[in-house]
Amino acid sequence: MAKLSQKFHILKSFFTTTSKNLNQSQAYQILFFGSDKFSVASLKALINESKNPETFVKSIEVVVPPDKKTGRGYKEITSSHVKIFAQEHDLKIHEAPPKSLEGWKIQTPTNYDIGVVVSFGYFLTPSILESFSKGALNVHPSLLPKYRGASPIQYAILNNDKITGLTIQELHHEIFDAGKILRQITHDIPQNSTYITLESLLATKGAELLINTLRNFNYYKKNAKEQDASKITKAPKIKKEMSKIKWSQISAQQLEQLYRAISHQYPLSTKFNNKIIQLHNISLPSVSQHLLIQPGKSLEPGTIIIHYPKQLSPIVYAICADGNVITFNSVKVEGKKEVSTLDWINGYQVKSKETKFEE
C-alpha cells in the first residue's frame, strides 16, 4: 500500500507540474483584426473570456476595414460585422486604410502583446507583426497547408471534401497562411453543407480553439511546427465569373456543389432569350425523380425538362454535361423580380425538351 501511495503522489505531482506549465497567469493586451461573421465568433469568445476571474485577457481593441458605400447609387454606408459588434460592446475601434496596411501605424499609446487575426483580408506587414511582444495568431478554417488563401470553406465544398478542420497559425512575415502551426483539429463536413452553414459551424469551433490556445499560449508557441510545403494547395478568392454556368463543361454534381459554395455571394446564372437569368435553390433530384424523367444523353447540355406530377406544381430540370440533371424552384430574369418556376414557364412559354439555356 505504501508503494502504491508513493506512485500515486508521483503521478499527481507530474500532472500538477504539467498543468502549471500549461497554465499561465499573464494577461494580454490584444489587438483583434477582423471583418465578417466568421471573425465575430472569435471576438465574442474573447469578450466572454475577459469576464472570467482568471482571464488571460487584459484588454481588447479592434481593427476593421473601412466602411463601404453600397446600395443603389452607392448612397448607403455599410459597416463590417466586426465593427458593428465591437460598437455594441464599447470596444475601441481602429479603421484600416482601404487597400493595404503598408506604412500604416495605429495611433495609440497601447503596447499590444498579441495580435489576433481572423478573416481580416489584409496582409499584416512585418513592422506591424514586430510590434506585438508575443506575436500574432490567425484562425484559419482549413487543415493548413491545405487551402491556403481567401476561400478555404468554399473550396472544401467545391471539391466535395468530407473532412475539413481549423488551424491556429502564427502569421508569416512574407506569405499568406504560411506560418507555424500551433494547433489543428479536424471536423466532419455535414452532408449538403452550404457556405453559410459550414462557416457558422467552423466559426464556433475556431473560436473555441482560439481561446484554448491562448490560455496555454506559451506552451503552444514553443511547440509550434512548420507547415509541410509538399502538401500546399490553394483556395484563391472567388470571382464572379465562376457563377456563370457552363452547361457543356460541368456535371450535375459539380453544379450543385458550386451552388452550395458560392451562391450566397454570387447567384449562379446562365442565359435565356439573350438575357441573364439567375437560378435559385438548385439541388440534385432524387434517384426516383431521375429515373422518372430519364434525361438520356441525346439532349444537349442546358436543355430544360419539365415534369408534371399529378395535382402538383411542375418540376423543372436542366441537363448538364454528364447527362444528369439539376433542378431549381425559382428564377430571376435580368431586370425582373424573382418568380417561381411555375410562373416562369407559363410567362415565357418554356417548352420541355425544346427550350435550352445558352452559355
PDB file of C-alpha atoms in Angstrom, residues 19-322:
ATOM      1  CA  SER A  19      -0.787  21.694 -15.653  1.00  0.00           C
ATOM      2  CA  LYS A  20       1.241  24.515 -14.152  1.00  0.00           C
ATOM      3  CA  ASN A  21       3.480  24.562 -17.211  1.00  0.00           C
ATOM      4  CA  LEU A  22       0.478  24.860 -19.496  1.00  0.00           C
ATOM      5  CA  ASN A  23      -1.472  27.391 -17.474  1.00  0.00           C
ATOM      6  CA  GLN A  24      -0.280  30.964 -17.386  1.00  0.00           C
ATOM      7  CA  SER A  25      -1.165  33.878 -15.153  1.00  0.00           C
ATOM      8  CA  GLN A  26      -0.153  36.585 -17.617  1.00  0.00           C
ATOM      9  CA  ALA A  27      -2.940  38.751 -19.044  1.00  0.00           C
ATOM     10  CA  TYR A  28      -2.542  40.043 -22.585  1.00  0.00           C
ATOM     11  CA  GLN A  29      -3.396  43.294 -24.291  1.00  0.00           C
ATOM     12  CA  ILE A  30      -4.960  42.009 -27.516  1.00  0.00           C
ATOM     13  CA  LEU A  31      -5.418  43.776 -30.830  1.00  0.00           C
ATOM     14  CA  PHE A  32      -8.081  41.948 -32.850  1.00  0.00           C
ATOM     15  CA  PHE A  33      -8.224  42.196 -36.661  1.00  0.00           C
ATOM     16  CA  GLY A  34     -11.491  41.031 -38.263  1.00  0.00           C
ATOM     17  CA  SER A  35     -14.327  41.794 -40.643  1.00  0.00           C
ATOM     18  CA  ASP A  36     -17.074  39.218 -41.214  1.00  0.00           C
ATOM     19  CA  LYS A  37     -19.394  36.842 -39.353  1.00  0.00           C
ATOM     20  CA  PHE A  38     -16.663  34.217 -39.102  1.00  0.00           C
ATOM     21  CA  SER A  39     -14.438  36.631 -37.182  1.00  0.00           C
ATOM     22  CA  VAL A  40     -17.266  37.860 -34.936  1.00  0.00           C
ATOM     23  CA  ALA A  41     -17.413  34.433 -33.276  1.00  0.00           C
ATOM     24  CA  SER A  42     -13.771  34.710 -32.154  1.00  0.00           C
ATOM     25  CA  LEU A  43     -14.190  38.304 -30.960  1.00  0.00           C
ATOM     26  CA  LYS A  44     -17.272  37.287 -28.996  1.00  0.00           C
ATOM     27  CA  ALA A  45     -15.328  34.433 -27.384  1.00  0.00           C
ATOM     28  CA  LEU A  46     -12.533  36.820 -26.357  1.00  0.00           C
ATOM     29  CA  ILE A  47     -15.041  39.232 -24.801  1.00  0.00           C
ATOM     30  CA  ASN A  48     -16.672  36.386 -22.869  1.00  0.00           C
ATOM     31  CA  GLU A  49     -13.246  35.171 -21.734  1.00  0.00           C
ATOM     32  CA  SER A  50     -12.364  38.666 -20.471  1.00  0.00           C
ATOM     33  CA  LYS A  51     -15.204  38.377 -17.948  1.00  0.00           C
ATOM     34  CA  ASN A  52     -13.700  35.293 -16.262  1.00  0.00           C
ATOM     35  CA  PRO A  53     -11.973  35.876 -12.886  1.00  0.00           C
ATOM     36  CA  GLU A  54      -8.722  34.264 -14.062  1.00  0.00           C
ATOM     37  CA  THR A  55      -8.821  35.565 -17.615  1.00  0.00           C
ATOM     38  CA  PHE A  56      -5.791  35.912 -19.885  1.00  0.00           C
ATOM     39  CA  VAL A  57      -7.402  38.991 -21.485  1.00  0.00           C
ATOM     40  CA  LYS A  58      -6.248  42.329 -20.095  1.00  0.00           C
ATOM     41  CA  SER A  59      -7.752  44.470 -22.867  1.00  0.00           C
ATOM     42  CA  ILE A  60      -9.206  44.167 -26.374  1.00  0.00           C
ATOM     43  CA  GLU A  61      -9.080  46.702 -29.170  1.00  0.00           C
ATOM     44  CA  VAL A  62     -10.242  46.103 -32.728  1.00  0.00           C
ATOM     45  CA  VAL A  63      -9.029  46.879 -36.250  1.00  0.00           C
ATOM     46  CA  VAL A  64     -11.641  46.760 -39.027  1.00  0.00           C
ATOM     47  CA  PRO A  65     -11.781  47.526 -42.758  1.00  0.00           C
ATOM     48  CA  PRO A  66     -13.234  50.917 -43.717  1.00  0.00           C
ATOM     49  CA  ASP A  67     -16.982  51.276 -44.223  1.00  0.00           C
ATOM     50  CA  LYS A  68     -18.247  50.614 -47.753  1.00  0.00           C
ATOM     51  CA  LYS A  69     -20.668  52.528 -49.928  1.00  0.00           C
ATOM     52  CA  THR A  70     -23.396  50.127 -51.026  1.00  0.00           C
ATOM     53  CA  GLY A  71     -26.906  50.032 -52.436  1.00  0.00           C
ATOM     54  CA  ARG A  72     -28.364  51.765 -55.464  1.00  0.00           C
ATOM     55  CA  GLY A  73     -26.176  54.701 -56.404  1.00  0.00           C
ATOM     56  CA  TYR A  74     -23.766  53.711 -53.592  1.00  0.00           C
ATOM     57  CA  LYS A  75     -25.603  56.037 -51.244  1.00  0.00           C
ATOM     58  CA  GLU A  76     -25.704  53.687 -48.245  1.00  0.00           C
ATOM     59  CA  ILE A  77     -22.805  53.248 -45.829  1.00  0.00           C
ATOM     60  CA  THR A  78     -22.268  49.661 -44.649  1.00  0.00           C
ATOM     61  CA  SER A  79     -20.004  48.726 -41.746  1.00  0.00           C
ATOM     62  CA  SER A  80     -18.381  45.331 -41.309  1.00  0.00           C
ATOM     63  CA  HIS A  81     -19.940  42.774 -38.963  1.00  0.00           C
ATOM     64  CA  VAL A  82     -16.974  43.084 -36.606  1.00  0.00           C
ATOM     65  CA  LYS A  83     -17.235  46.872 -36.412  1.00  0.00           C
ATOM     66  CA  ILE A  84     -20.942  46.686 -35.557  1.00  0.00           C
ATOM     67  CA  PHE A  85     -20.290  44.009 -32.916  1.00  0.00           C
ATOM     68  CA  ALA A  86     -17.386  45.985 -31.431  1.00  0.00           C
ATOM     69  CA  GLN A  87     -19.519  49.126 -31.208  1.00  0.00           C
ATOM     70  CA  GLU A  88     -22.238  47.184 -29.392  1.00  0.00           C
ATOM     71  CA  HIS A  89     -19.637  46.123 -26.801  1.00  0.00           C
ATOM     72  CA  ASP A  90     -17.954  49.537 -26.456  1.00  0.00           C
ATOM     73  CA  LEU A  91     -14.577  48.373 -27.724  1.00  0.00           C
ATOM     74  CA  LYS A  92     -12.013  50.827 -29.057  1.00  0.00           C
ATOM     75  CA  ILE A  93     -12.019  50.631 -32.857  1.00  0.00           C
ATOM     76  CA  HIS A  94      -9.236  51.429 -35.332  1.00  0.00           C
ATOM     77  CA  GLU A  95     -10.082  51.708 -39.039  1.00  0.00           C
ATOM     78  CA  ALA A  96      -7.623  50.277 -41.552  1.00  0.00           C
ATOM     79  CA  PRO A  97      -6.893  52.083 -44.836  1.00  0.00           C
ATOM     80  CA  PRO A  98      -8.858  50.928 -47.916  1.00  0.00           C
ATOM     81  CA  LYS A  99      -6.436  48.531 -49.627  1.00  0.00           C
ATOM     82  CA  SER A 100      -3.130  47.967 -47.853  1.00  0.00           C
ATOM     83  CA  LEU A 101      -1.503  48.264 -44.431  1.00  0.00           C
ATOM     84  CA  GLU A 102       1.825  49.264 -45.948  1.00  0.00           C
ATOM     85  CA  GLY A 103       3.160  52.185 -43.916  1.00  0.00           C
ATOM     86  CA  TRP A 104       0.101  52.179 -41.646  1.00  0.00           C
ATOM     87  CA  LYS A 105       0.503  52.612 -37.896  1.00  0.00           C
ATOM     88  CA  ILE A 106      -2.068  52.574 -35.126  1.00  0.00           C
ATOM     89  CA  GLN A 107      -2.164  55.936 -33.425  1.00  0.00           C
ATOM     90  CA  THR A 108      -2.361  54.735 -29.838  1.00  0.00           C
ATOM     91  CA  PRO A 109      -0.063  54.616 -26.787  1.00  0.00           C
ATOM     92  CA  THR A 110      -1.092  50.996 -26.037  1.00  0.00           C
ATOM     93  CA  ASN A 111       1.651  48.378 -26.238  1.00  0.00           C
ATOM     94  CA  TYR A 112      -0.130  45.275 -27.516  1.00  0.00           C
ATOM     95  CA  ASP A 113       1.050  41.821 -26.539  1.00  0.00           C
ATOM     96  CA  ILE A 114      -0.742  39.698 -29.114  1.00  0.00           C
ATOM     97  CA  GLY A 115      -2.392  40.290 -32.461  1.00  0.00           C
ATOM     98  CA  VAL A 116      -5.361  38.026 -33.253  1.00  0.00           C
ATOM     99  CA  VAL A 117      -6.278  37.969 -36.942  1.00  0.00           C
ATOM    100  CA  VAL A 118      -9.476  36.262 -38.085  1.00  0.00           C
ATOM    101  CA  SER A 119     -10.802  36.633 -41.648  1.00  0.00           C
ATOM    102  CA  PHE A 120      -9.402  40.136 -41.998  1.00  0.00           C
ATOM    103  CA  GLY A 121      -8.378  40.169 -45.659  1.00  0.00           C
ATOM    104  CA  TYR A 122      -5.220  42.264 -45.315  1.00  0.00           C
ATOM    105  CA  PHE A 123      -1.589  41.189 -45.222  1.00  0.00           C
ATOM    106  CA  LEU A 124      -0.030  42.366 -41.946  1.00  0.00           C
ATOM    107  CA  THR A 125       3.332  43.955 -42.668  1.00  0.00           C
ATOM    108  CA  PRO A 126       6.499  42.906 -40.809  1.00  0.00           C
ATOM    109  CA  SER A 127       6.534  46.228 -38.924  1.00  0.00           C
ATOM    110  CA  ILE A 128       3.025  45.555 -37.584  1.00  0.00           C
ATOM    111  CA  LEU A 129       3.840  41.953 -36.654  1.00  0.00           C
ATOM    112  CA  GLU A 130       7.002  43.012 -34.864  1.00  0.00           C
ATOM    113  CA  SER A 131       5.030  45.493 -32.757  1.00  0.00           C
ATOM    114  CA  PHE A 132       3.436  42.608 -30.802  1.00  0.00           C
ATOM    115  CA  SER A 133       5.658  41.490 -27.956  1.00  0.00           C
ATOM    116  CA  LYS A 134       4.267  37.934 -28.041  1.00  0.00           C
ATOM    117  CA  GLY A 135       3.499  37.669 -31.763  1.00  0.00           C
ATOM    118  CA  ALA A 136       0.312  37.347 -33.821  1.00  0.00           C
ATOM    119  CA  LEU A 137      -2.085  34.448 -34.378  1.00  0.00           C
ATOM    120  CA  ASN A 138      -4.588  33.590 -37.083  1.00  0.00           C
ATOM    121  CA  VAL A 139      -7.646  31.320 -37.074  1.00  0.00           C
ATOM    122  CA  HIS A 140      -7.832  29.640 -40.494  1.00  0.00           C
ATOM    123  CA  PRO A 141     -10.771  27.369 -41.474  1.00  0.00           C
ATOM    124  CA  SER A 142      -8.814  24.574 -43.127  1.00  0.00           C
ATOM    125  CA  LEU A 143      -6.177  21.979 -42.342  1.00  0.00           C
ATOM    126  CA  LEU A 144      -3.172  24.016 -43.450  1.00  0.00           C
ATOM    127  CA  PRO A 145      -1.222  23.782 -45.646  1.00  0.00           C
ATOM    128  CA  LYS A 146      -4.338  22.619 -47.496  1.00  0.00           C
ATOM    129  CA  TYR A 147      -6.376  25.524 -48.883  1.00  0.00           C
ATOM    130  CA  ARG A 148      -4.098  28.460 -48.295  1.00  0.00           C
ATOM    131  CA  GLY A 149      -5.931  31.590 -49.361  1.00  0.00           C
ATOM    132  CA  ALA A 150      -9.117  33.606 -49.010  1.00  0.00           C
ATOM    133  CA  SER A 151     -11.707  30.884 -49.717  1.00  0.00           C
ATOM    134  CA  PRO A 152     -10.953  27.619 -47.855  1.00  0.00           C
ATOM    135  CA  ILE A 153     -14.583  26.947 -46.915  1.00  0.00           C
ATOM    136  CA  GLN A 154     -15.789  27.413 -50.486  1.00  0.00           C
ATOM    137  CA  TYR A 155     -13.150  25.093 -51.919  1.00  0.00           C
ATOM    138  CA  ALA A 156     -13.880  22.376 -49.371  1.00  0.00           C
ATOM    139  CA  ILE A 157     -17.474  22.368 -50.655  1.00  0.00           C
ATOM    140  CA  LEU A 158     -16.480  22.751 -54.323  1.00  0.00           C
ATOM    141  CA  ASN A 159     -14.229  19.701 -54.049  1.00  0.00           C
ATOM    142  CA  ASN A 160     -16.840  17.669 -52.154  1.00  0.00           C
ATOM    143  CA  ASP A 161     -14.490  17.133 -49.208  1.00  0.00           C
ATOM    144  CA  LYS A 162     -15.796  15.003 -46.370  1.00  0.00           C
ATOM    145  CA  ILE A 163     -13.431  16.383 -43.721  1.00  0.00           C
ATOM    146  CA  THR A 164     -12.181  19.881 -43.033  1.00  0.00           C
ATOM    147  CA  GLY A 165     -10.717  21.486 -39.951  1.00  0.00           C
ATOM    148  CA  LEU A 166      -9.255  24.522 -38.230  1.00  0.00           C
ATOM    149  CA  THR A 167      -5.728  25.752 -37.791  1.00  0.00           C
ATOM    150  CA  ILE A 168      -4.252  28.235 -35.341  1.00  0.00           C
ATOM    151  CA  GLN A 169      -1.121  29.556 -37.019  1.00  0.00           C
ATOM    152  CA  GLU A 170       1.456  32.239 -36.439  1.00  0.00           C
ATOM    153  CA  LEU A 171       1.445  34.971 -39.061  1.00  0.00           C
ATOM    154  CA  HIS A 172       4.254  34.731 -41.592  1.00  0.00           C
ATOM    155  CA  HIS A 173       6.217  37.881 -42.405  1.00  0.00           C
ATOM    156  CA  GLU A 174       6.129  37.308 -46.175  1.00  0.00           C
ATOM    157  CA  ILE A 175       3.480  34.787 -47.245  1.00  0.00           C
ATOM    158  CA  PHE A 176      -0.247  34.412 -46.553  1.00  0.00           C
ATOM    159  CA  ASP A 177      -1.143  31.321 -44.479  1.00  0.00           C
ATOM    160  CA  ALA A 178       2.439  30.033 -44.267  1.00  0.00           C
ATOM    161  CA  GLY A 179       3.056  30.445 -40.534  1.00  0.00           C
ATOM    162  CA  LYS A 180       3.992  27.823 -37.979  1.00  0.00           C
ATOM    163  CA  ILE A 181       1.072  25.719 -36.746  1.00  0.00           C
ATOM    164  CA  LEU A 182       0.238  25.953 -33.038  1.00  0.00           C
ATOM    165  CA  ARG A 183      -2.996  23.950 -33.031  1.00  0.00           C
ATOM    166  CA  GLN A 184      -5.038  21.970 -35.536  1.00  0.00           C
ATOM    167  CA  ILE A 185      -8.280  19.985 -35.316  1.00  0.00           C
ATOM    168  CA  THR A 186     -10.324  18.067 -37.884  1.00  0.00           C
ATOM    169  CA  HIS A 187     -14.086  18.230 -38.335  1.00  0.00           C
ATOM    170  CA  ASP A 188     -16.532  16.292 -40.493  1.00  0.00           C
ATOM    171  CA  ILE A 189     -18.377  18.321 -43.121  1.00  0.00           C
ATOM    172  CA  PRO A 190     -22.126  17.711 -42.690  1.00  0.00           C
ATOM    173  CA  GLN A 191     -23.897  16.463 -45.800  1.00  0.00           C
ATOM    174  CA  ASN A 192     -25.348  19.194 -48.049  1.00  0.00           C
ATOM    175  CA  SER A 193     -23.445  21.932 -46.231  1.00  0.00           C
ATOM    176  CA  THR A 194     -23.631  25.375 -47.772  1.00  0.00           C
ATOM    177  CA  TYR A 195     -21.029  28.069 -47.288  1.00  0.00           C
ATOM    178  CA  ILE A 196     -23.251  29.768 -44.716  1.00  0.00           C
ATOM    179  CA  THR A 197     -23.911  26.654 -42.620  1.00  0.00           C
ATOM    180  CA  LEU A 198     -20.298  25.449 -42.725  1.00  0.00           C
ATOM    181  CA  GLU A 199     -18.953  28.929 -41.964  1.00  0.00           C
ATOM    182  CA  SER A 200     -21.180  29.124 -38.876  1.00  0.00           C
ATOM    183  CA  LEU A 201     -20.050  25.702 -37.648  1.00  0.00           C
ATOM    184  CA  LEU A 202     -16.348  26.386 -38.162  1.00  0.00           C
ATOM    185  CA  ALA A 203     -16.600  29.891 -36.688  1.00  0.00           C
ATOM    186  CA  THR A 204     -17.822  28.439 -33.395  1.00  0.00           C
ATOM    187  CA  LYS A 205     -15.214  25.676 -33.343  1.00  0.00           C
ATOM    188  CA  GLY A 206     -12.484  28.108 -34.342  1.00  0.00           C
ATOM    189  CA  ALA A 207     -13.379  30.491 -31.532  1.00  0.00           C
ATOM    190  CA  GLU A 208     -13.190  27.652 -29.007  1.00  0.00           C
ATOM    191  CA  LEU A 209      -9.807  26.557 -30.357  1.00  0.00           C
ATOM    192  CA  LEU A 210      -8.506  30.134 -30.222  1.00  0.00           C
ATOM    193  CA  ILE A 211      -9.431  30.557 -26.552  1.00  0.00           C
ATOM    194  CA  ASN A 212      -7.909  27.206 -25.625  1.00  0.00           C
ATOM    195  CA  THR A 213      -4.716  28.086 -27.483  1.00  0.00           C
ATOM    196  CA  LEU A 214      -4.360  31.499 -25.856  1.00  0.00           C
ATOM    197  CA  ARG A 215      -4.914  30.015 -22.392  1.00  0.00           C
ATOM    198  CA  ASN A 216      -1.772  27.946 -22.948  1.00  0.00           C
ATOM    199  CA  PHE A 217      -0.119  30.251 -25.437  1.00  0.00           C
ATOM    200  CA  ASN A 218       3.486  29.947 -24.258  1.00  0.00           C
ATOM    201  CA  TYR A 219       3.354  26.147 -24.445  1.00  0.00           C
ATOM    202  CA  TYR A 220       1.829  26.005 -27.933  1.00  0.00           C
ATOM    203  CA  LYS A 221       4.095  28.734 -29.279  1.00  0.00           C
ATOM    204  CA  LYS A 222       7.162  26.872 -28.023  1.00  0.00           C
ATOM    205  CA  ASN A 223       5.950  23.659 -29.709  1.00  0.00           C
ATOM    206  CA  ALA A 224       4.723  25.210 -32.981  1.00  0.00           C
ATOM    207  CA  LYS A 225       5.587  23.258 -36.149  1.00  0.00           C
ATOM    208  CA  GLU A 226       6.442  24.323 -39.674  1.00  0.00           C
ATOM    209  CA  GLN A 227       3.942  23.525 -42.425  1.00  0.00           C
ATOM    210  CA  ASP A 228       4.700  20.687 -44.852  1.00  0.00           C
ATOM    211  CA  ALA A 229       5.417  22.523 -48.115  1.00  0.00           C
ATOM    212  CA  SER A 230       4.806  19.363 -50.159  1.00  0.00           C
ATOM    213  CA  LYS A 231       1.118  19.410 -49.174  1.00  0.00           C
ATOM    214  CA  ILE A 232       0.279  23.000 -50.116  1.00  0.00           C
ATOM    215  CA  THR A 233      -2.951  23.597 -52.046  1.00  0.00           C
ATOM    216  CA  LYS A 234      -4.538  26.957 -52.821  1.00  0.00           C
ATOM    217  CA  ALA A 235      -8.007  28.418 -52.246  1.00  0.00           C
ATOM    218  CA  PRO A 236      -7.915  31.738 -54.128  1.00  0.00           C
ATOM    219  CA  LYS A 237     -10.551  34.442 -53.922  1.00  0.00           C
ATOM    220  CA  ILE A 238     -13.891  33.535 -55.503  1.00  0.00           C
ATOM    221  CA  LYS A 239     -14.527  35.538 -58.674  1.00  0.00           C
ATOM    222  CA  LYS A 240     -17.902  36.459 -60.138  1.00  0.00           C
ATOM    223  CA  GLU A 241     -17.068  34.673 -63.405  1.00  0.00           C
ATOM    224  CA  MET A 242     -17.284  31.375 -61.532  1.00  0.00           C
ATOM    225  CA  SER A 243     -21.048  31.884 -61.139  1.00  0.00           C
ATOM    226  CA  LYS A 244     -21.666  31.685 -64.910  1.00  0.00           C
ATOM    227  CA  ILE A 245     -22.937  28.203 -65.679  1.00  0.00           C
ATOM    228  CA  LYS A 246     -21.085  26.419 -68.494  1.00  0.00           C
ATOM    229  CA  TRP A 247     -23.556  23.644 -69.226  1.00  0.00           C
ATOM    230  CA  SER A 248     -21.243  21.802 -71.653  1.00  0.00           C
ATOM    231  CA  GLN A 249     -18.401  21.660 -69.125  1.00  0.00           C
ATOM    232  CA  ILE A 250     -19.947  20.965 -65.722  1.00  0.00           C
ATOM    233  CA  SER A 251     -21.562  17.839 -64.288  1.00  0.00           C
ATOM    234  CA  ALA A 252     -24.769  17.934 -62.286  1.00  0.00           C
ATOM    235  CA  GLN A 253     -22.953  17.169 -59.036  1.00  0.00           C
ATOM    236  CA  GLN A 254     -20.310  19.825 -59.691  1.00  0.00           C
ATOM    237  CA  LEU A 255     -23.010  22.393 -60.403  1.00  0.00           C
ATOM    238  CA  GLU A 256     -24.854  21.570 -57.188  1.00  0.00           C
ATOM    239  CA  GLN A 257     -21.586  21.881 -55.236  1.00  0.00           C
ATOM    240  CA  LEU A 258     -20.858  25.205 -56.942  1.00  0.00           C
ATOM    241  CA  TYR A 259     -24.292  26.445 -55.879  1.00  0.00           C
ATOM    242  CA  ARG A 260     -23.731  25.469 -52.233  1.00  0.00           C
ATOM    243  CA  ALA A 261     -20.250  27.001 -52.231  1.00  0.00           C
ATOM    244  CA  ILE A 262     -20.679  30.438 -53.816  1.00  0.00           C
ATOM    245  CA  SER A 263     -24.350  31.357 -54.405  1.00  0.00           C
ATOM    246  CA  HIS A 264     -24.515  33.296 -51.127  1.00  0.00           C
ATOM    247  CA  GLN A 265     -22.071  35.719 -52.757  1.00  0.00           C
ATOM    248  CA  TYR A 266     -22.752  35.320 -56.472  1.00  0.00           C
ATOM    249  CA  PRO A 267     -26.062  33.733 -57.561  1.00  0.00           C
ATOM    250  CA  LEU A 268     -25.487  31.191 -60.324  1.00  0.00           C
ATOM    251  CA  SER A 269     -26.605  32.487 -63.694  1.00  0.00           C
ATOM    252  CA  THR A 270     -26.999  31.495 -67.324  1.00  0.00           C
ATOM    253  CA  LYS A 271     -28.538  32.999 -70.480  1.00  0.00           C
ATOM    254  CA  PHE A 272     -32.141  32.695 -71.586  1.00  0.00           C
ATOM    255  CA  ASN A 273     -33.611  34.590 -74.559  1.00  0.00           C
ATOM    256  CA  ASN A 274     -30.399  36.659 -74.691  1.00  0.00           C
ATOM    257  CA  LYS A 275     -30.872  37.792 -71.095  1.00  0.00           C
ATOM    258  CA  ILE A 276     -29.098  36.837 -67.881  1.00  0.00           C
ATOM    259  CA  ILE A 277     -31.203  34.595 -65.660  1.00  0.00           C
ATOM    260  CA  GLN A 278     -30.339  33.521 -62.125  1.00  0.00           C
ATOM    261  CA  LEU A 279     -31.269  30.004 -60.975  1.00  0.00           C
ATOM    262  CA  HIS A 280     -32.176  29.760 -57.285  1.00  0.00           C
ATOM    263  CA  ASN A 281     -32.493  26.829 -54.868  1.00  0.00           C
ATOM    264  CA  ILE A 282     -30.533  24.436 -57.060  1.00  0.00           C
ATOM    265  CA  SER A 283     -30.450  20.796 -55.971  1.00  0.00           C
ATOM    266  CA  LEU A 284     -29.960  17.279 -57.295  1.00  0.00           C
ATOM    267  CA  PRO A 285     -33.117  15.248 -57.948  1.00  0.00           C
ATOM    268  CA  SER A 286     -33.807  12.077 -56.043  1.00  0.00           C
ATOM    269  CA  VAL A 287     -32.998   8.758 -57.723  1.00  0.00           C
ATOM    270  CA  SER A 288     -36.707   8.138 -58.332  1.00  0.00           C
ATOM    271  CA  GLN A 289     -37.130  11.562 -59.947  1.00  0.00           C
ATOM    272  CA  HIS A 290     -34.124  10.984 -62.199  1.00  0.00           C
ATOM    273  CA  LEU A 291     -35.448   7.603 -63.323  1.00  0.00           C
ATOM    274  CA  LEU A 292     -38.864   9.119 -63.931  1.00  0.00           C
ATOM    275  CA  ILE A 293     -37.695  11.836 -66.322  1.00  0.00           C
ATOM    276  CA  GLN A 294     -34.967   9.716 -67.995  1.00  0.00           C
ATOM    277  CA  PRO A 295     -32.997  12.626 -69.453  1.00  0.00           C
ATOM    278  CA  GLY A 296     -30.648  10.463 -71.503  1.00  0.00           C
ATOM    279  CA  LYS A 297     -27.644  11.785 -73.447  1.00  0.00           C
ATOM    280  CA  SER A 298     -29.484  12.632 -76.656  1.00  0.00           C
ATOM    281  CA  LEU A 299     -30.448  16.066 -75.300  1.00  0.00           C
ATOM    282  CA  GLU A 300     -27.845  18.828 -75.291  1.00  0.00           C
ATOM    283  CA  PRO A 301     -26.488  20.304 -72.046  1.00  0.00           C
ATOM    284  CA  GLY A 302     -28.623  23.230 -70.913  1.00  0.00           C
ATOM    285  CA  THR A 303     -31.852  21.692 -72.253  1.00  0.00           C
ATOM    286  CA  ILE A 304     -34.844  22.139 -69.953  1.00  0.00           C
ATOM    287  CA  ILE A 305     -37.099  19.231 -68.989  1.00  0.00           C
ATOM    288  CA  ILE A 306     -40.429  19.809 -67.266  1.00  0.00           C
ATOM    289  CA  HIS A 307     -42.185  17.080 -65.327  1.00  0.00           C
ATOM    290  CA  TYR A 308     -45.856  17.490 -64.395  1.00  0.00           C
ATOM    291  CA  PRO A 309     -46.698  15.352 -61.333  1.00  0.00           C
ATOM    292  CA  LYS A 310     -50.418  14.767 -60.745  1.00  0.00           C
ATOM    293  CA  GLN A 311     -52.030  17.561 -58.682  1.00  0.00           C
ATOM    294  CA  LEU A 312     -48.617  19.143 -58.014  1.00  0.00           C
ATOM    295  CA  SER A 313     -46.674  22.091 -59.408  1.00  0.00           C
ATOM    296  CA  PRO A 314     -44.359  21.213 -62.305  1.00  0.00           C
ATOM    297  CA  ILE A 315     -40.723  20.353 -61.554  1.00  0.00           C
ATOM    298  CA  VAL A 316     -38.136  21.959 -63.816  1.00  0.00           C
ATOM    299  CA  TYR A 317     -34.803  20.314 -64.608  1.00  0.00           C
ATOM    300  CA  ALA A 318     -31.780  21.248 -66.710  1.00  0.00           C
ATOM    301  CA  ILE A 319     -29.331  18.811 -68.300  1.00  0.00           C
ATOM    302  CA  CYS A 320     -25.628  19.064 -67.501  1.00  0.00           C
ATOM    303  CA  ALA A 321     -22.519  17.896 -69.386  1.00  0.00           C
ATOM    304  CA  ASP A 322     -22.624  14.377 -67.917  1.00  0.00           C
TER     305      ASP A 322
END
